Amino acid sequence: MNPTDLEFLRQALEVARRARANGNHPFGALLVDAQGRVVLEAENTVETERDCTGHAELNLMRLASRCYDPHFLATCTLYTSTEPCAMCSGAIYWGNVRRVVYALSEARLRTLTGDDPANPTLDLPCREVFARGQRPVEVWGPALEDEAIQVHEGFWKPL
């Protein structure tokens, strides 16, 4: 991980803040090409779209697979405010993105959300999902967890 990665992670955190301000869960993702240009970004839309699959990374991959071919996507990095869940990791894998950088780990997220029914977290790290595939996906993270936690503060309501 390098300073540029941290810069893009902070941008993903800003997208997560925007998702929260728009009435959604506080998650955001960016797709950055090999030249360091942000080519796509996506917010979580679970609440506003009434879609349980409206995670930021999945929204990003749906858009990315419509806009770009798999060869281009293999050269991109997906930056995300929080470690991709199993569903999103599958979408990233099938979309052919080969590098993922995340801020907040799924384990730390789980401590924040507790048993909030809005986030019934699967305890399955993205590295384990990617390791089961036939092509490599490089994963970096967690990084900037203290900054990432701030996006979630006061949002989740554990029972």
XYZ file of N, CA, C and O in Angstrom:
636
model
N 0.848 -1.171 0.000
C 0.000 0.000 0.000
C 0.893 1.233 0.000
O 1.951 1.233 0.605
N 0.437 2.268 -0.699
C 1.239 3.475 -0.838
C 0.381 4.712 -0.534
O -0.832 4.590 -0.325
N 0.982 5.906 -0.514
C 0.208 7.124 -0.214
C -0.958 7.355 -1.174
O -1.998 7.876 -0.771
N -0.808 6.972 -2.422
C -1.906 7.117 -3.383
C -3.083 6.231 -2.986
O -4.244 6.644 -3.077
N -2.785 5.017 -2.524
C -3.853 4.133 -2.052
C -4.621 4.781 -0.906
O -5.858 4.724 -0.861
N -3.914 5.399 0.015
C -4.564 6.045 1.151
C -5.439 7.214 0.703
O -6.540 7.424 1.234
N -4.973 7.935 -0.295
C -5.763 9.046 -0.846
C -7.080 8.530 -1.429
O -8.148 9.097 -1.185
N -7.002 7.442 -2.200
C -8.218 6.886 -2.789
C -9.139 6.282 -1.718
O -10.365 6.361 -1.840
N -8.566 5.709 -0.676
C -9.394 5.210 0.424
C -10.168 6.357 1.072
O -11.347 6.202 1.412
N -9.507 7.482 1.240
C -10.203 8.639 1.824
C -11.325 9.122 0.903
O -12.377 9.557 1.370
N -11.126 9.016 -0.392
C -12.204 9.370 -1.326
C -13.370 8.388 -1.183
O -14.536 8.786 -1.233
N -13.055 7.106 -1.009
C -14.112 6.100 -0.801
C -14.877 6.396 0.492
O -16.104 6.221 0.557
N -14.171 6.855 1.517
C -14.839 7.231 2.765
C -15.772 8.428 2.550
O -16.845 8.498 3.153
N -15.391 9.352 1.684
C -16.274 10.477 1.363
C -17.537 9.993 0.649
O -18.633 10.508 0.898
N -17.389 9.015 -0.230
C -18.562 8.441 -0.905
C -19.456 7.760 0.141
O -20.684 7.870 0.079
N -18.855 7.107 1.121
C -19.628 6.479 2.198
C -20.384 7.535 3.007
O -21.552 7.333 3.375
N -19.742 8.661 3.276
C -20.424 9.750 3.986
C -21.619 10.252 3.178
O -22.682 10.552 3.721
N -21.427 10.350 1.884
C -22.517 10.800 1.008
C -23.662 9.792 1.008
O -24.833 10.173 1.045
N -23.323 8.495 1.004
C -24.362 7.458 1.060
C -25.188 7.624 2.334
O -26.425 7.566 2.302
N -24.506 7.832 3.442
C -25.204 8.024 4.718
C -26.085 9.273 4.668
O -27.246 9.246 5.095
N -25.559 10.366 4.135
C -26.331 11.604 4.022
C -27.552 11.422 3.122
O -28.574 12.087 3.311
N -27.461 10.500 2.181
C -28.570 10.219 1.263
C -29.563 9.209 1.824
O -30.472 8.772 1.122
N -29.358 8.795 3.081
C -30.308 7.895 3.720
C -29.978 6.428 3.610
O -30.843 5.580 3.856
N -28.753 6.114 3.255
C -28.339 4.722 3.089
C -27.306 4.326 4.128
O -26.848 5.146 4.914
N -26.925 3.067 4.098
C -25.861 2.580 4.970
C -24.554 3.245 4.535
O -24.340 3.503 3.352
N -23.655 3.513 5.484
C -22.448 4.299 5.189
C -21.310 3.500 4.541
O -20.299 3.186 5.171
N -21.493 3.196 3.266
C -20.478 2.463 2.514
C -20.303 3.121 1.148
O -21.282 3.549 0.532
N -19.046 3.159 0.665
C -18.753 3.737 -0.639
C -17.580 3.040 -1.294
O -16.722 2.475 -0.607
N -17.547 3.077 -2.626
C -16.486 2.404 -3.382
C -16.116 3.204 -4.624
O -16.941 3.925 -5.180
N -14.853 3.041 -5.035
C -14.316 3.681 -6.240
C -13.640 2.633 -7.110
O -13.039 1.688 -6.588
N -13.663 2.858 -8.413
C -12.871 2.059 -9.340
C -11.852 2.992 -9.968
O -12.214 4.041 -10.524
N -10.571 2.620 -9.858
C -9.474 3.448 -10.341
C -8.699 2.669 -11.393
O -8.344 1.501 -11.181
N -8.449 3.315 -12.531
C -7.724 2.627 -13.602
C -6.218 2.623 -13.342
O -5.734 3.211 -12.370
N -5.477 1.983 -14.226
C -4.032 1.818 -14.052
C -3.277 3.148 -14.105
O -2.155 3.242 -13.606
N -3.890 4.183 -14.682
C -3.261 5.500 -14.744
C -3.621 6.357 -13.528
O -3.237 7.521 -13.453
N -4.363 5.798 -12.585
C -4.705 6.527 -11.372
C -5.892 7.460 -11.507
O -6.039 8.398 -10.733
N -6.765 7.188 -12.474
C -7.973 7.992 -12.657
C -9.167 7.263 -12.085
O -9.359 6.067 -12.343
N -9.987 7.985 -11.333
C -11.248 7.412 -10.847
C -12.185 7.328 -12.045
O -12.527 8.346 -12.651
N -12.575 6.114 -12.400
C -13.454 5.937 -13.563
C -14.902 5.712 -13.153
O -15.813 5.970 -13.949
N -15.133 5.232 -11.924
C -16.492 5.034 -11.421
C -16.491 5.159 -9.908
O -15.477 4.893 -9.258
N -17.635 5.503 -9.367
C -17.825 5.437 -7.926
C -19.265 5.009 -7.673
O -20.132 5.187 -8.533
N -19.492 4.451 -6.495
C -20.840 3.998 -6.153
C -21.048 4.059 -4.654
O -20.140 3.774 -3.871
N -22.253 4.417 -4.292
C -22.690 4.436 -2.904
C -23.504 3.182 -2.611
O -24.028 2.550 -3.523
N -23.689 2.921 -1.340
C -24.664 1.942 -0.899
C -26.052 2.524 -1.187
O -26.276 3.722 -1.001
N -26.984 1.681 -1.663
C -28.353 2.123 -1.961
C -29.398 1.180 -1.376
O -30.529 1.116 -1.863
N -29.032 0.447 -0.349
C -29.934 -0.549 0.239
C -31.276 0.072 0.631
O -32.340 -0.473 0.323
N -31.250 1.197 1.309
C -32.488 1.803 1.802
C -33.256 2.534 0.708
O -34.454 2.311 0.539
N -32.594 3.408 -0.029
C -33.314 4.232 -0.997
C -33.830 3.436 -2.190
O -34.840 3.811 -2.783
N -33.174 2.360 -2.533
C -33.626 1.512 -3.641
C -34.439 0.306 -3.157
O -34.911 -0.471 -3.978
N -34.519 0.164 -1.832
C -35.212 -0.988 -1.242
C -34.703 -2.292 -1.866
O -35.457 -3.124 -2.344
N -33.366 -2.421 -1.845
C -32.686 -3.557 -2.475
C -31.606 -4.058 -1.530
O -30.596 -3.384 -1.316
N -31.802 -5.243 -0.979
C -30.840 -5.792 -0.020
C -29.473 -6.050 -0.646
O -28.488 -6.199 0.072
N -29.391 -6.072 -1.972
C -28.102 -6.270 -2.637
C -27.466 -4.947 -3.059
O -26.458 -4.949 -3.762
N -27.994 -3.834 -2.612
C -27.502 -2.519 -3.032
C -26.245 -2.062 -2.313
O -26.110 -0.884 -1.974
N -25.320 -2.980 -2.091
C -24.049 -2.627 -1.460
C -23.214 -1.812 -2.441
O -23.307 -1.982 -3.659
N -22.366 -0.939 -1.911
C -21.566 -0.048 -2.756
C -20.727 -0.818 -3.770
O -20.692 -0.467 -4.954
N -20.050 -1.866 -3.311
C -19.168 -2.616 -4.214
C -19.965 -3.348 -5.305
O -19.536 -3.403 -6.457
N -21.109 -3.886 -4.932
C -21.929 -4.580 -5.924
C -22.505 -3.579 -6.922
O -22.512 -3.847 -8.140
N -22.967 -2.434 -6.434
C -23.438 -1.389 -7.356
C -22.325 -0.975 -8.313
O -22.555 -0.787 -9.505
N -21.112 -0.834 -7.780
C -19.967 -0.452 -8.601
C -19.684 -1.514 -9.661
O -19.473 -1.194 -10.833
N -19.693 -2.762 -9.264
C -19.372 -3.842 -10.212
C -20.459 -4.010 -11.270
O -20.149 -4.337 -12.420
N -21.708 -3.789 -10.914
C -22.777 -3.840 -11.930
C -22.520 -2.790 -13.006
O -22.605 -3.071 -14.197
N -22.216 -1.585 -12.563
C -21.931 -0.504 -13.493
C -20.651 -0.776 -14.278
O -20.607 -0.602 -15.499
N -19.610 -1.221 -13.582
C -18.319 -1.475 -14.240
C -18.435 -2.540 -15.324
O -17.852 -2.392 -16.406
N -19.190 -3.584 -15.057
C -19.289 -4.662 -16.054
C -20.106 -4.233 -17.272
O -19.949 -4.810 -18.350
N -20.953 -3.221 -17.115
C -21.685 -2.682 -18.259
C -20.820 -1.717 -19.072
O -21.002 -1.594 -20.276
N -19.907 -1.022 -18.378
C -19.121 0.030 -19.028
C -17.781 -0.440 -19.606
O -17.279 0.174 -20.549
N -17.208 -1.485 -19.020
C -15.843 -1.869 -19.378
C -15.731 -3.368 -19.596
O -16.455 -4.152 -18.984
N -14.776 -3.748 -20.430
C -14.555 -5.179 -20.664
C -13.676 -5.768 -19.559
O -12.976 -5.034 -18.848
N -13.706 -7.085 -19.409
C -12.957 -7.735 -18.331
C -11.447 -7.491 -18.382
O -10.799 -7.446 -17.333
N -10.887 -7.308 -19.564
C -9.443 -7.054 -19.672
C -9.086 -5.712 -19.033
O -8.070 -5.600 -18.345
N -9.912 -4.706 -19.274
C -9.685 -3.399 -18.647
C -9.851 -3.512 -17.135
O -9.032 -3.001 -16.362
N -10.910 -4.178 -16.691
C -11.177 -4.301 -15.252
C -10.045 -5.016 -14.523
O -9.772 -4.711 -13.361
N -9.360 -5.920 -15.204
C -8.233 -6.630 -14.580
C -7.081 -5.690 -14.234
O -6.255 -6.016 -13.379
N -7.049 -4.524 -14.862
C -5.974 -3.550 -14.599
C -6.370 -2.501 -13.555
O -5.574 -1.628 -13.232
N -7.587 -2.584 -13.055
C -8.121 -1.584 -12.133
C -7.976 -2.009 -10.676
O -7.797 -3.185 -10.372
N -8.107 -1.039 -9.794
C -8.158 -1.267 -8.353
C -9.502 -0.785 -7.848
O -9.955 0.304 -8.218
N -10.133 -1.601 -7.019
C -11.365 -1.206 -6.348
C -11.013 -0.774 -4.935
O -10.403 -1.543 -4.187
N -11.334 0.466 -4.601
C -11.126 1.010 -3.260
C -12.474 1.070 -2.580
O -13.457 1.536 -3.172
N -12.520 0.610 -1.338
C -13.789 0.580 -0.638
C -13.638 0.965 0.821
O -12.608 0.695 1.440
N -14.662 1.613 1.320
C -14.632 2.104 2.696
C -14.590 0.972 3.717
O -14.086 1.165 4.818
N -15.100 -0.188 3.351
C -15.169 -1.331 4.261
C -14.881 -2.600 3.476
O -15.233 -2.711 2.300
N -14.274 -3.564 4.121
C -13.961 -4.844 3.482
C -15.200 -5.404 2.786
O -16.281 -5.460 3.377
N -15.068 -5.828 1.540
C -16.218 -6.382 0.827
C -16.763 -7.637 1.512
O -16.009 -8.494 1.954
N -18.091 -7.705 1.588
C -18.734 -8.904 2.123
C -18.589 -10.044 1.106
O -18.070 -9.846 0.000
N -19.064 -11.210 1.462
C -18.959 -12.376 0.571
C -19.669 -12.130 -0.758
O -19.145 -12.470 -1.826
N -20.857 -11.513 -0.712
C -21.611 -11.232 -1.940
C -20.824 -10.282 -2.840
O -20.669 -10.535 -4.044
N -20.318 -9.207 -2.260
C -19.571 -8.219 -3.047
C -18.248 -8.790 -3.547
O -17.826 -8.500 -4.664
N -17.610 -9.605 -2.727
C -16.363 -10.247 -3.154
C -16.606 -11.117 -4.381
O -15.798 -11.130 -5.318
N -17.723 -11.819 -4.394
C -18.075 -12.623 -5.566
C -18.248 -11.758 -6.801
O -17.763 -12.093 -7.885
N -18.914 -10.622 -6.662
C -19.115 -9.722 -7.800
C -17.780 -9.159 -8.299
O -17.569 -9.046 -9.509
N -16.909 -8.816 -7.367
C -15.587 -8.302 -7.736
C -14.818 -9.383 -8.507
O -14.217 -9.117 -9.553
N -14.857 -10.594 -7.996
C -14.169 -11.707 -8.644
C -14.735 -11.943 -10.055
O -13.987 -12.019 -11.029
N -16.048 -12.054 -10.167
C -16.661 -12.336 -11.470
C -16.457 -11.178 -12.432
O -16.375 -11.391 -13.647
N -16.347 -9.966 -11.916
C -16.101 -8.811 -12.778
C -14.668 -8.693 -13.257
O -14.365 -7.900 -14.126
N -13.778 -9.455 -12.647
C -12.376 -9.554 -13.047
C -11.487 -8.432 -12.520
O -10.391 -8.205 -13.044
N -11.928 -7.726 -11.491
C -11.046 -6.759 -10.841
C -10.024 -7.566 -10.053
O -10.380 -8.503 -9.339
N -8.761 -7.216 -10.176
C -7.693 -8.034 -9.598
C -7.019 -7.411 -8.385
O -6.105 -8.005 -7.814
N -7.460 -6.213 -7.975
C -6.844 -5.588 -6.791
C -7.922 -4.860 -6.008
O -8.699 -4.075 -6.579
N -7.954 -5.109 -4.699
C -8.927 -4.502 -3.790
C -8.171 -3.891 -2.615
O -7.294 -4.536 -2.030
N -8.523 -2.663 -2.259
C -7.947 -1.976 -1.102
C -9.118 -1.489 -0.252
O -10.019 -0.823 -0.771
N -9.110 -1.831 1.032
C -10.222 -1.423 1.893
C -9.735 -0.776 3.174
O -8.625 -1.007 3.628
N -10.626 0.042 3.758
C -10.304 0.768 4.979
C -10.672 -0.029 6.226
O -9.806 -0.433 6.988
N -11.943 -0.255 6.453
C -12.436 -0.891 7.678
C -12.621 -2.391 7.463
O -13.243 -2.798 6.485
N -12.095 -3.189 8.384
C -12.256 -4.646 8.250
C -13.682 -5.066 8.601
O -14.379 -4.394 9.365
N -14.096 -6.172 8.050
C -15.406 -6.748 8.363
C -15.500 -7.061 9.852
O -16.548 -6.870 10.475
N -14.411 -7.517 10.448
C -14.405 -7.831 11.879
C -14.675 -6.584 12.721
O -15.468 -6.624 13.668
N -14.035 -5.463 12.378
C -14.280 -4.217 13.124
C -15.700 -3.705 12.872
O -16.343 -3.178 13.775
N -16.181 -3.857 11.654
C -17.553 -3.459 11.357
C -18.525 -4.236 12.241
O -19.467 -3.675 12.786
N -18.266 -5.504 12.374
C -19.154 -6.350 13.184
C -19.195 -5.871 14.637
O -20.251 -5.910 15.276
N -18.080 -5.396 15.163
C -18.085 -4.878 16.532
C -18.893 -3.582 16.617
O -19.485 -3.295 17.654
N -18.934 -2.810 15.534
C -19.709 -1.568 15.513
C -21.202 -1.826 15.378
O -22.013 -1.127 15.987
N -21.564 -2.796 14.550
C -22.978 -3.034 14.264
C -23.630 -3.955 15.281
O -24.849 -3.934 15.418
N -22.826 -4.751 15.977
C -23.393 -5.678 16.951
C -24.444 -6.563 16.293
O -24.214 -7.113 15.221
N -25.613 -6.626 16.914
C -26.663 -7.458 16.346
C -27.743 -6.618 15.656
O -28.898 -7.019 15.564
N -27.345 -5.444 15.146
C -28.282 -4.611 14.396
C -28.795 -5.441 13.214
O -28.015 -5.927 12.392
N -30.115 -5.620 13.112
C -30.655 -6.450 12.036
C -30.405 -5.891 10.640
O -30.537 -6.617 9.650
N -30.010 -4.637 10.536
C -29.702 -4.056 9.227
C -28.357 -4.532 8.688
O -28.046 -4.307 7.519
N -27.538 -5.197 9.522
C -26.238 -5.677 9.059
C -25.921 -7.040 9.673
O -25.056 -7.161 10.526
N -26.612 -8.079 9.211
C -26.332 -9.427 9.717
C -25.083 -10.000 9.047
O -25.138 -10.843 8.161
N -23.957 -9.504 9.472
C -22.665 -9.775 8.841
C -22.330 -11.258 8.772
O -22.499 -11.990 9.743
N -21.834 -11.677 7.627
C -21.254 -13.009 7.477
C -19.792 -12.921 7.915
O -19.076 -12.025 7.474
N -19.364 -13.816 8.745
C -17.975 -13.812 9.199
C -17.133 -14.578 8.175
O -16.724 -15.710 8.403
N -16.922 -13.929 7.031
C -16.193 -14.551 5.936
C -15.339 -13.485 5.259
O -15.818 -12.736 4.405
N -14.070 -13.375 5.647
C -13.199 -12.342 5.069
C -13.084 -12.464 3.549
O -13.114 -13.566 2.986
N -12.944 -11.323 2.892
C -12.857 -11.326 1.429
C -11.668 -12.139 0.930
O -11.750 -12.768 -0.133
N -10.586 -12.158 1.680
C -9.420 -12.940 1.251
C -9.777 -14.418 1.111
O -9.285 -15.102 0.217
N -10.622 -14.912 2.004
C -11.037 -16.314 1.920
C -11.897 -16.558 0.689
O -11.759 -17.590 0.033
N -12.784 -15.633 0.369
C -13.619 -15.774 -0.828
C -12.728 -15.788 -2.065
O -12.833 -16.684 -2.914
N -11.842 -14.807 -2.169
C -10.968 -14.724 -3.344
C -10.036 -15.929 -3.456
O -9.731 -16.382 -4.558
N -9.586 -16.464 -2.342
C -8.668 -17.609 -2.349
C -9.306 -18.850 -2.965
O -8.598 -19.743 -3.430
N -10.619 -18.909 -2.989
C -11.326 -20.068 -3.562
C -11.456 -19.985 -5.077
O -11.918 -20.924 -5.713
N -11.075 -18.845 -5.662
C -11.215 -18.652 -7.102
C -10.027 -19.193 -7.883
O -9.017 -19.621 -7.321
N -10.162 -19.129 -9.197
C -9.129 -19.645 -10.092
C -8.170 -18.567 -10.580
O -7.216 -18.886 -11.278
N -8.446 -17.322 -10.247
C -7.525 -16.246 -10.624
C -7.230 -15.413 -9.379
O -8.087 -15.273 -8.516
N -6.049 -14.853 -9.313
C -5.661 -14.119 -8.106
C -6.329 -12.748 -8.005
O -6.538 -12.069 -9.011
N -6.659 -12.383 -6.779
C -7.119 -11.032 -6.462
C -6.244 -10.561 -5.305
O -6.238 -11.159 -4.230
N -5.498 -9.501 -5.547
C -4.625 -8.928 -4.524
C -5.479 -8.089 -3.574
O -6.299 -7.280 -4.021
N -5.287 -8.280 -2.276
C -6.071 -7.551 -1.277
C -5.139 -6.821 -0.326
O -4.193 -7.406 0.198
N -5.435 -5.531 -0.101
C -4.710 -4.716 0.862
C -5.716 -4.128 1.832
O -6.726 -3.566 1.424
N -5.458 -4.256 3.087
C -6.319 -3.695 4.110
C -6.342 -4.610 5.314
O -5.850 -5.735 5.244
N -6.803 -4.130 6.399
C -7.410 -2.828 6.589
C -6.381 -1.703 6.684
O -5.236 -1.928 7.021
N -6.845 -0.507 6.397
C -6.033 0.711 6.524
C -6.972 1.857 6.870
O -8.116 1.872 6.426
N -6.510 2.777 7.642
C -7.301 3.952 8.040
C -8.557 3.556 8.820
O -9.598 4.219 8.723
N -8.463 2.507 9.623
C -9.657 2.045 10.333
C -10.241 3.111 11.257
O -11.466 3.228 11.350
N -9.404 3.873 11.928
C -9.938 4.901 12.824
C -10.741 5.947 12.048
O -11.793 6.401 12.514
N -10.270 6.321 10.877
C -11.017 7.261 10.038
C -12.295 6.625 9.525
O -13.345 7.269 9.470
N -12.212 5.369 9.150
C -13.376 4.664 8.615
C -14.467 4.489 9.667
O -15.658 4.573 9.359
N -14.072 4.263 10.901
C -15.047 4.095 11.979
C -15.888 5.351 12.147
O -17.098 5.278 12.422
N -15.284 6.516 11.948
C -16.004 7.775 12.122
C -17.236 7.867 11.225
O -18.241 8.465 11.604
N -17.165 7.274 10.046
C -18.294 7.303 9.112
C -19.490 6.543 9.697
O -20.640 6.868 9.401
N -19.212 5.552 10.536
C -20.265 4.692 11.100
C -20.777 5.150 12.456
O -21.816 4.667 12.916
N -20.059 6.059 13.106
C -20.414 6.439 14.475
C -21.855 6.952 14.552
O -22.259 7.824 13.804
N -22.618 6.333 15.464
C -23.992 6.727 15.693
C -24.984 6.221 14.658
O -26.180 6.511 14.753
N -24.526 5.468 13.681
C -25.441 4.995 12.634
C -26.156 3.713 13.039
O -27.367 3.595 12.885
N -25.417 2.734 13.530
C -25.981 1.424 13.822
C -26.632 1.416 15.199
O -26.171 2.064 16.120
N -27.692 0.642 15.318
C -28.445 0.576 16.559
C -28.556 -0.879 17.016
O -29.575 -1.524 16.779
N -27.493 -1.370 17.654
C -27.555 -2.755 18.135
C -28.724 -2.948 19.115
O -29.056 -2.046 19.880
N -29.319 -4.114 19.060
C -30.447 -4.431 19.958
C -29.984 -4.638 21.378
O -28.933 -5.039 21.669
